[in-house]
CSV table of C-alpha atoms and ligand atoms in Angstrom, one decimal:
chain,number,residue,atom,x,y,z
A,1,MET,CA,12.5,15.0,2.9
A,2,GLU,CA,9.1,15.2,1.3
A,3,VAL,CA,9.1,14.0,-2.2
A,4,ILE,CA,5.5,14.3,-3.2
A,5,GLN,CA,3.4,16.9,-1.3
A,6,THR,CA,-0.2,18.0,-2.5
A,7,LEU,CA,-2.4,20.7,-1.2
A,8,ASP,CA,-6.3,20.5,-1.6
A,9,LEU,CA,-5.7,18.4,-5.1
A,10,THR,CA,-8.9,18.2,-6.6
A,11,LYS,CA,-9.9,16.7,-10.0
A,12,HIS,CA,-13.5,16.7,-11.8
A,13,TYR,CA,-13.6,14.9,-14.9
A,14,ARG,CA,-15.9,15.9,-17.7
A,15,SER,CA,-17.5,13.4,-19.6
A,16,SER,CA,-19.6,13.7,-23.0
A,17,ALA,CA,-20.8,10.2,-22.5
A,18,PHE,CA,-22.4,10.8,-19.2
A,19,LYS,CA,-23.2,14.5,-20.6
A,20,THR,CA,-21.7,15.9,-17.5
A,21,ASN,CA,-18.6,18.3,-17.1
A,22,ASN,CA,-18.5,17.4,-13.3
A,23,ILE,CA,-17.6,13.9,-12.2
A,24,PRO,CA,-15.8,14.5,-8.9
A,25,ALA,CA,-12.8,12.2,-8.6
A,26,LEU,CA,-10.6,13.5,-6.1
A,27,GLU,CA,-11.7,16.4,-3.5
A,28,LYS,CA,-9.0,18.8,-1.6
A,29,VAL,CA,-6.4,15.7,-1.2
A,30,SER,CA,-3.7,17.0,0.8
A,31,LEU,CA,-0.9,14.4,1.2
A,32,SER,CA,2.8,14.5,1.9
A,33,VAL,CA,4.9,11.3,0.9
A,34,GLU,CA,8.5,11.1,2.5
A,35,GLN,CA,11.8,9.8,0.4
A,36,GLY,CA,12.5,6.4,0.7
A,37,GLU,CA,9.1,5.2,2.2
A,38,ILE,CA,6.8,2.8,0.8
A,39,PHE,CA,3.4,4.5,1.0
A,40,GLY,CA,0.2,2.9,0.3
A,41,LEU,CA,-2.9,4.4,-1.1
A,42,LEU,CA,-6.2,2.4,-0.3
A,43,GLY,CA,-9.7,2.8,-1.0
A,44,PRO,CA,-12.7,1.1,-2.7
A,45,ASN,CA,-13.1,1.2,-6.5
A,46,GLY,CA,-13.8,4.4,-7.8
A,47,ALA,CA,-12.3,6.2,-4.6
A,48,GLY,CA,-9.8,8.1,-6.7
A,49,LYS,CA,-6.5,6.2,-6.3
A,50,THR,CA,-5.7,6.0,-10.0
A,51,THR,CA,-6.8,9.5,-10.7
A,52,PHE,CA,-4.2,10.6,-7.8
A,53,VAL,CA,-1.3,9.0,-9.3
A,54,LYS,CA,-2.2,10.4,-13.1
A,55,LEU,CA,-2.4,13.6,-11.5
A,56,ILE,CA,1.0,13.4,-9.9
A,57,LEU,CA,2.5,12.1,-13.0
A,58,SER,CA,0.7,14.8,-15.4
A,59,ILE,CA,-1.4,12.3,-17.3
A,60,VAL,CA,-4.4,14.2,-16.0
A,61,HIS,CA,-4.6,18.0,-15.0
A,62,PRO,CA,-5.9,19.3,-11.6
A,63,THR,CA,-9.1,21.0,-11.6
A,64,SER,CA,-7.8,22.8,-8.5
A,65,GLY,CA,-5.0,22.7,-5.8
A,66,SER,CA,-1.2,22.2,-6.2
A,67,ALA,CA,1.6,19.6,-5.6
A,68,THR,CA,5.1,19.1,-5.9
A,69,VAL,CA,7.4,16.3,-6.8
A,70,LEU,CA,11.0,16.2,-5.9
A,71,GLY,CA,10.3,19.9,-5.1
A,72,TYR,CA,9.2,20.8,-8.8
A,73,PRO,CA,5.6,21.9,-9.6
A,74,LEU,CA,3.5,19.2,-11.7
A,75,GLY,CA,4.0,19.3,-15.2
A,76,GLN,CA,8.0,19.7,-15.3
A,77,ARG,CA,9.5,17.6,-17.9
A,78,VAL,CA,12.3,16.7,-16.0
A,79,LEU,CA,9.8,14.7,-13.6
A,80,LYS,CA,9.4,11.9,-16.3
A,81,GLU,CA,13.1,10.9,-16.0
A,82,TYR,CA,12.5,10.7,-12.0
A,83,CYS,CA,9.3,8.7,-12.0
A,84,GLY,CA,8.4,5.1,-13.0
A,85,TYR,CA,5.1,4.0,-13.4
A,86,LEU,CA,3.3,0.5,-13.7
A,87,PRO,CA,-0.5,1.3,-14.6
A,88,GLU,CA,-3.1,-1.0,-13.8
A,89,ASN,CA,-4.1,-3.3,-16.5
A,90,HIS,CA,-1.4,-2.3,-18.8
A,91,ARG,CA,-0.9,-4.2,-22.4
A,92,TYR,CA,2.2,-4.3,-24.1
A,93,PRO,CA,2.4,-5.4,-27.9
A,94,ALA,CA,1.9,-8.9,-28.2
A,95,PHE,CA,4.1,-9.4,-31.1
A,96,LEU,CA,7.0,-8.0,-29.0
A,97,THR,CA,9.0,-10.5,-26.6
A,98,ALA,CA,9.9,-9.3,-23.2
A,99,GLU,CA,13.4,-8.4,-24.3
A,100,ASN,CA,12.1,-6.4,-27.0
A,101,THR,CA,9.3,-4.8,-24.7
A,102,LEU,CA,12.2,-3.2,-22.4
A,103,ILE,CA,14.1,-2.1,-25.0
A,104,PHE,CA,11.1,-0.2,-26.6
A,105,PHE,CA,10.6,1.3,-23.3
A,106,GLY,CA,14.1,2.2,-22.8
A,107,ARG,CA,14.3,4.2,-26.2
A,108,LEU,CA,10.9,6.1,-25.0
A,109,ASN,CA,13.1,7.1,-22.0
A,110,GLY,CA,15.9,8.1,-23.9
A,111,LEU,CA,18.4,5.5,-22.7
A,112,PRO,CA,21.6,5.4,-24.7
A,113,GLU,CA,21.2,2.8,-27.4
A,114,SER,CA,24.4,0.7,-26.5
A,115,THR,CA,23.2,0.0,-23.0
A,116,LEU,CA,19.4,-1.0,-23.9
A,117,LYS,CA,20.1,-4.6,-24.3
A,118,GLU,CA,22.1,-5.1,-21.1
A,119,LYS,CA,19.5,-3.1,-19.3
A,120,ALA,CA,16.5,-5.2,-20.4
A,121,HIS,CA,18.2,-8.2,-19.7
A,122,SER,CA,19.5,-7.4,-15.8
A,123,LEU,CA,15.7,-6.2,-15.3
A,124,LEU,CA,14.3,-9.6,-16.6
A,125,GLU,CA,16.7,-11.2,-14.3
A,126,THR,CA,15.6,-8.9,-11.4
A,127,VAL,CA,11.9,-9.6,-11.7
A,128,GLY,CA,12.5,-13.6,-12.5
A,129,LEU,CA,11.8,-13.5,-16.3
A,130,LYS,CA,15.5,-14.3,-17.5
A,131,ASP,CA,14.4,-17.5,-19.3
A,132,TRP,CA,11.8,-15.8,-21.0
A,133,ALA,CA,13.5,-12.9,-22.7
A,134,LYS,CA,13.0,-14.0,-26.2
A,135,VAL,CA,9.3,-15.2,-25.5
A,136,LYS,CA,6.6,-13.0,-27.1
A,137,THR,CA,4.4,-11.5,-24.4
A,138,LYS,CA,1.2,-12.9,-25.9
A,139,LYS,CA,2.4,-16.2,-24.4
A,140,PHE,CA,2.8,-14.5,-20.7
A,141,SER,CA,0.4,-15.2,-18.0
A,142,LYS,CA,-0.9,-12.3,-15.9
A,143,GLY,CA,1.3,-12.7,-13.3
A,144,MET,CA,4.2,-12.6,-15.9
A,145,LEU,CA,2.9,-9.3,-17.6
A,146,GLN,CA,2.9,-7.8,-14.1
A,147,ARG,CA,6.4,-8.7,-13.5
A,148,LEU,CA,7.5,-7.3,-17.0
A,149,GLY,CA,5.3,-4.3,-16.3
A,150,LEU,CA,7.4,-3.8,-13.1
A,151,ALA,CA,10.5,-4.2,-15.1
A,152,GLN,CA,9.5,-1.6,-17.5
A,153,ALA,CA,8.6,0.8,-14.8
A,154,LEU,CA,12.2,0.4,-13.5
A,155,ILE,CA,13.8,1.0,-16.9
A,156,ASN,CA,14.9,4.5,-16.2
A,157,ASP,CA,16.1,3.7,-12.4
A,158,PRO,CA,13.3,6.0,-11.1
A,159,LYS,CA,13.6,7.8,-7.7
A,160,ILE,CA,10.0,7.5,-7.3
A,161,LEU,CA,8.1,4.3,-8.4
A,162,PHE,CA,4.3,4.4,-8.6
A,163,LEU,CA,2.6,0.9,-8.8
A,164,ASP,CA,-0.9,0.3,-9.4
A,165,GLU,CA,-2.1,-2.7,-8.2
A,166,PRO,CA,1.3,-4.5,-8.9
A,167,THR,CA,0.6,-7.9,-7.4
A,168,ASP,CA,-3.0,-8.1,-9.2
A,169,GLY,CA,-2.9,-11.8,-10.8
A,170,VAL,CA,0.2,-12.7,-9.2
A,171,ASP,CA,0.4,-16.0,-7.4
A,172,PRO,CA,1.5,-16.1,-3.5
A,173,ILE,CA,5.2,-17.0,-4.5
A,174,GLY,CA,5.2,-14.3,-7.2
A,175,ARG,CA,3.8,-11.9,-4.8
A,176,LYS,CA,6.5,-12.8,-2.0
A,177,GLU,CA,9.2,-12.0,-5.0
A,178,ILE,CA,7.6,-8.8,-5.8
A,179,ARG,CA,7.5,-7.9,-2.0
A,180,ASP,CA,11.3,-8.5,-1.3
A,181,LEU,CA,12.0,-6.6,-4.7
A,182,LEU,CA,10.7,-3.8,-3.8
A,183,LEU,CA,12.0,-3.5,-0.2
A,184,ASN,CA,15.4,-4.1,-1.9
A,185,LEU,CA,14.4,-0.7,-3.9
A,186,LYS,CA,13.6,0.7,-0.6
A,187,THR,CA,17.1,0.3,0.9
A,188,GLN,CA,18.6,1.7,-2.2
A,189,GLY,CA,16.5,5.0,-1.4
A,190,THR,CA,13.6,4.2,-4.0
A,191,THR,CA,10.3,6.0,-2.9
A,192,ILE,CA,7.4,3.6,-3.8
A,193,PHE,CA,3.9,4.6,-4.1
A,194,LEU,CA,1.7,1.8,-4.0
A,195,ASN,CA,-2.3,1.7,-5.0
A,196,SER,CA,-3.8,-1.7,-3.8
A,197,HIS,CA,-6.8,-3.4,-2.8
A,198,LEU,CA,-4.9,-6.2,-1.2
A,199,LEU,CA,-4.6,-4.9,2.2
A,200,SER,CA,-2.5,-8.1,3.9
A,201,GLU,CA,0.0,-7.2,1.1
A,202,VAL,CA,0.0,-3.4,2.0
A,203,GLU,CA,-0.1,-4.1,5.9
A,204,MET,CA,3.1,-6.3,5.1
A,205,ILE,CA,5.2,-3.7,3.1
A,206,CYS,CA,3.8,-0.3,3.3
A,207,ASP,CA,5.5,2.2,6.0
A,208,ARG,CA,2.3,4.6,5.9
A,209,VAL,CA,-0.8,4.6,4.1
A,210,ALA,CA,-4.0,6.9,3.3
A,211,ILE,CA,-7.2,5.6,2.8
A,212,LEU,CA,-9.4,7.5,0.2
A,213,ASN,CA,-13.1,7.3,0.2
A,214,LYS,CA,-15.4,8.9,-2.5
A,215,GLY,CA,-12.3,11.1,-3.4
A,216,LYS,CA,-11.4,12.4,0.1
A,217,VAL,CA,-8.6,11.4,2.4
A,218,VAL,CA,-10.5,9.7,5.4
A,219,ARG,CA,-7.5,8.4,7.4
A,220,THR,CA,-3.4,8.5,7.3
A,221,GLY,CA,-1.1,7.0,9.4
A,222,THR,CA,1.5,4.3,9.9
A,223,ILE,CA,0.4,0.8,9.9
A,224,ALA,CA,1.1,0.4,13.4
A,225,GLU,CA,-0.9,3.6,14.3
A,226,LEU,CA,-4.0,2.2,12.3
A,227,THR,CA,-4.0,-1.1,13.4
A,228,THR,CA,-3.1,-0.4,17.2
A,229,GLN,CA,-6.4,1.3,17.8
A,230,LYS,CA,-7.1,0.8,21.4
A,231,LEU,CA,-5.2,0.1,24.8
A,232,ALA,CA,-6.1,-3.7,24.9
A,233,TYR,CA,-3.7,-6.3,25.9
A,234,VAL,CA,-4.1,-10.3,25.1
A,235,VAL,CA,-2.8,-12.4,28.3
A,236,GLN,CA,-2.0,-15.6,27.7
A,237,LEU,CA,-2.0,-17.8,30.9
A,238,SER,CA,-0.8,-21.1,32.1
A,239,SER,CA,-3.9,-22.4,33.5
A,240,PRO,CA,-7.6,-21.6,33.6
A,241,ILE,CA,-8.4,-18.9,35.9
A,242,THR,CA,-10.7,-19.9,39.1
A,243,ASN,CA,-13.6,-18.3,40.0
A,244,GLU,CA,-11.9,-16.5,43.1
A,245,ILE,CA,-9.5,-14.8,41.0
A,246,ARG,CA,-12.0,-14.0,38.5
A,247,GLU,CA,-14.2,-12.4,41.1
A,248,ARG,CA,-11.0,-10.1,42.2
A,249,LEU,CA,-10.4,-9.2,38.5
A,250,GLN,CA,-14.1,-8.0,38.4
A,251,GLN,CA,-13.4,-5.9,41.4
A,252,THR,CA,-10.9,-3.9,39.4
A,253,ILE,CA,-14.1,-2.7,37.1
A,254,LEU,CA,-11.8,-3.0,34.0
A,255,PRO,CA,-13.2,-4.5,30.8
A,256,ILE,CA,-12.1,-8.0,30.7
A,257,GLU,CA,-13.0,-10.7,28.2
A,258,TYR,CA,-12.6,-14.1,29.6
A,259,LYS,CA,-11.5,-16.9,27.5
A,260,ASP,CA,-10.4,-20.4,28.4
A,261,THR,CA,-6.7,-19.8,29.1
A,262,SER,CA,-6.6,-16.2,28.1
A,263,LEU,CA,-7.8,-12.7,29.0
A,264,ILE,CA,-8.6,-9.6,27.0
A,265,VAL,CA,-8.2,-6.7,29.1
A,266,SER,CA,-9.0,-3.3,27.9
A,267,LEU,CA,-7.1,-0.6,29.9
A,268,HIS,CA,-7.6,3.5,30.2
A,269,ASP,CA,-4.2,3.5,31.3
A,270,LYS,CA,-1.1,1.0,30.7
A,271,SER,CA,-0.2,0.9,34.7
A,272,GLU,CA,-3.8,-0.7,35.2
A,273,LEU,CA,-1.9,-3.7,33.5
A,274,ASN,CA,0.2,-4.3,36.8
A,275,THR,CA,-3.1,-4.7,38.9
A,276,VAL,CA,-4.4,-7.6,36.6
A,277,ILE,CA,-0.7,-9.1,36.8
A,278,ASP,CA,-0.8,-8.8,40.6
A,279,ILE,CA,-4.0,-10.4,41.1
A,280,LEU,CA,-3.1,-13.1,38.6
A,281,ARG,CA,0.1,-14.0,40.2
A,282,ALA,CA,-0.9,-13.8,43.7
A,283,GLY,CA,-3.7,-16.5,42.8
A,284,GLY,CA,-0.6,-18.6,41.3
A,285,ILE,CA,-1.5,-18.1,37.6
A,286,GLY,CA,1.6,-18.1,35.4
A,287,ILE,CA,1.6,-15.7,32.7
A,288,GLU,CA,3.0,-16.9,29.1
A,289,SER,CA,2.7,-14.0,27.0
A,290,MET,CA,1.3,-10.6,27.1
A,291,ASN,CA,0.6,-8.8,23.7
A,292,GLN,CA,-1.0,-5.5,22.9
A,293,GLN,CA,-4.1,-6.4,20.8
A,294,LYS,CA,-4.1,-5.5,17.0
A,295,THR,CA,-6.7,-5.4,14.2
A,296,SER,CA,-5.5,-6.1,10.9
A,297,LEU,CA,-5.5,-3.6,8.3
A,298,GLU,CA,-8.2,-5.2,6.5
A,299,ASP,CA,-10.6,-5.0,9.6
A,300,TYR,CA,-9.4,-1.4,10.3
A,301,PHE,CA,-10.3,-0.6,6.6
A,302,ILE,CA,-13.9,-2.1,6.7
A,303,GLN,CA,-14.8,-0.5,10.1
A,304,ILE,CA,-13.7,3.0,8.5
A,305,MET,CA,-15.7,2.2,5.3
A,306,LYS,CA,-18.9,1.2,7.1
A,307,GLY,CA,-18.6,4.3,9.3
A,308,GLU,CA,-17.9,6.4,6.4
A,309,ASN,CA,-20.7,5.1,4.4
A,310,GLY,CA,-23.1,5.3,7.3
A,311,GLN,CA,-23.6,1.3,7.5
B,1,ADP,P1,-9.9,4.2,-8.1
B,1,ADP,O1,-8.6,4.0,-8.8
B,1,ADP,O2,-9.7,4.2,-6.7
B,1,ADP,O3,-10.6,2.7,-8.7
B,1,ADP,P2,-10.3,6.3,-10.1
B,1,ADP,O4,-9.4,7.2,-10.0
B,1,ADP,O5,-10.1,5.2,-11.3
B,1,ADP,O6,-10.7,5.3,-8.9
B,1,ADP,O7,-11.8,6.9,-10.3
B,1,ADP,C1,-12.4,7.9,-9.6
B,1,ADP,C2,-13.8,8.3,-10.0
B,1,ADP,O8,-13.5,9.1,-11.5
B,1,ADP,C3,-14.5,7.5,-10.4
B,1,ADP,O9,-15.9,7.8,-10.3
B,1,ADP,C4,-14.5,7.1,-12.0
B,1,ADP,O10,-15.6,6.7,-12.7
B,1,ADP,C5,-14.2,8.5,-12.3
B,1,ADP,N1,-13.2,8.6,-13.7
B,1,ADP,C6,-12.0,8.1,-13.7
B,1,ADP,N2,-11.6,8.5,-14.7
B,1,ADP,C7,-12.2,9.1,-15.6
B,1,ADP,C8,-12.5,9.5,-16.8
B,1,ADP,N3,-11.3,9.5,-17.6
B,1,ADP,N4,-13.6,10.5,-17.3
B,1,ADP,C9,-14.5,10.3,-16.7
B,1,ADP,N5,-14.1,9.9,-15.2
B,1,ADP,C10,-13.5,9.2,-14.6
């Protein structure tokens, strides 16, 4: 089931500072996000990622196009109950303790007064801030503020969680904890929409991603689809190949990259791999492993961006 569906969603800002009423931020974006998935929106600064989330949450309004969230058209009040949002660079009143910050947001969300304190404490425990409940947020590091932000976004037990750069400023252990927390929420059926420029994080956690550039979607797919681009295999050998085997491999006319004790074979068809294996084994070379070559999401992203920007 799709929980977010957009059709040609477009946003042009007006700006009196720049004396223009036409700053294009998003152009005809059509995306769908399935229930229970972790969806990543990637793109360079200014690509339109935050604008997309703000449109979905009705913080800004579309210039044209349409969208539904949980089947409701944008702007329906009830959606506020179903969505949680961790904005980028959020600020909480410095004089509030972590506990009181969450109680404050709980009240804004209309939670019953009797449940607020317990809810705040259980969320602080979830995000690893249990011992900081009574400490004012002005004493918090960037990473701690991100965790508190995450707790704030979860205060209404949202069906869809929107996170703008959630692991920004968080150390590697904290990042792993946040990842585990998000994966746990996913198993409970929460849909997670993530804006991030930390591509290795995205690669570890997202089911599907869309890449935005200058307001337009340039690619969408699962992580596997985007990082497994060509039919190429890395074959790890037990010993270096001899000249004789090399000559026989060259006769296959397959593009092969030769390394010391491995080969990278590019194929047109998977069956061609058998020909390579037969030649190697006939020549007495053992095969230790064979894996399809992958690019990292980061490499793929850079490649796409270079292509899009004509570099
Ligand atoms: P991202 O989140 O990918 O960095 P944004 O959605 O913040 O991108 O911004 C997309 C474009 O819209 C940028 O060119 C940005 O300068 C512009 N923009 C964002 N918010 C506003 C605003 N409130 N007024 C005018 N222009 C804006």
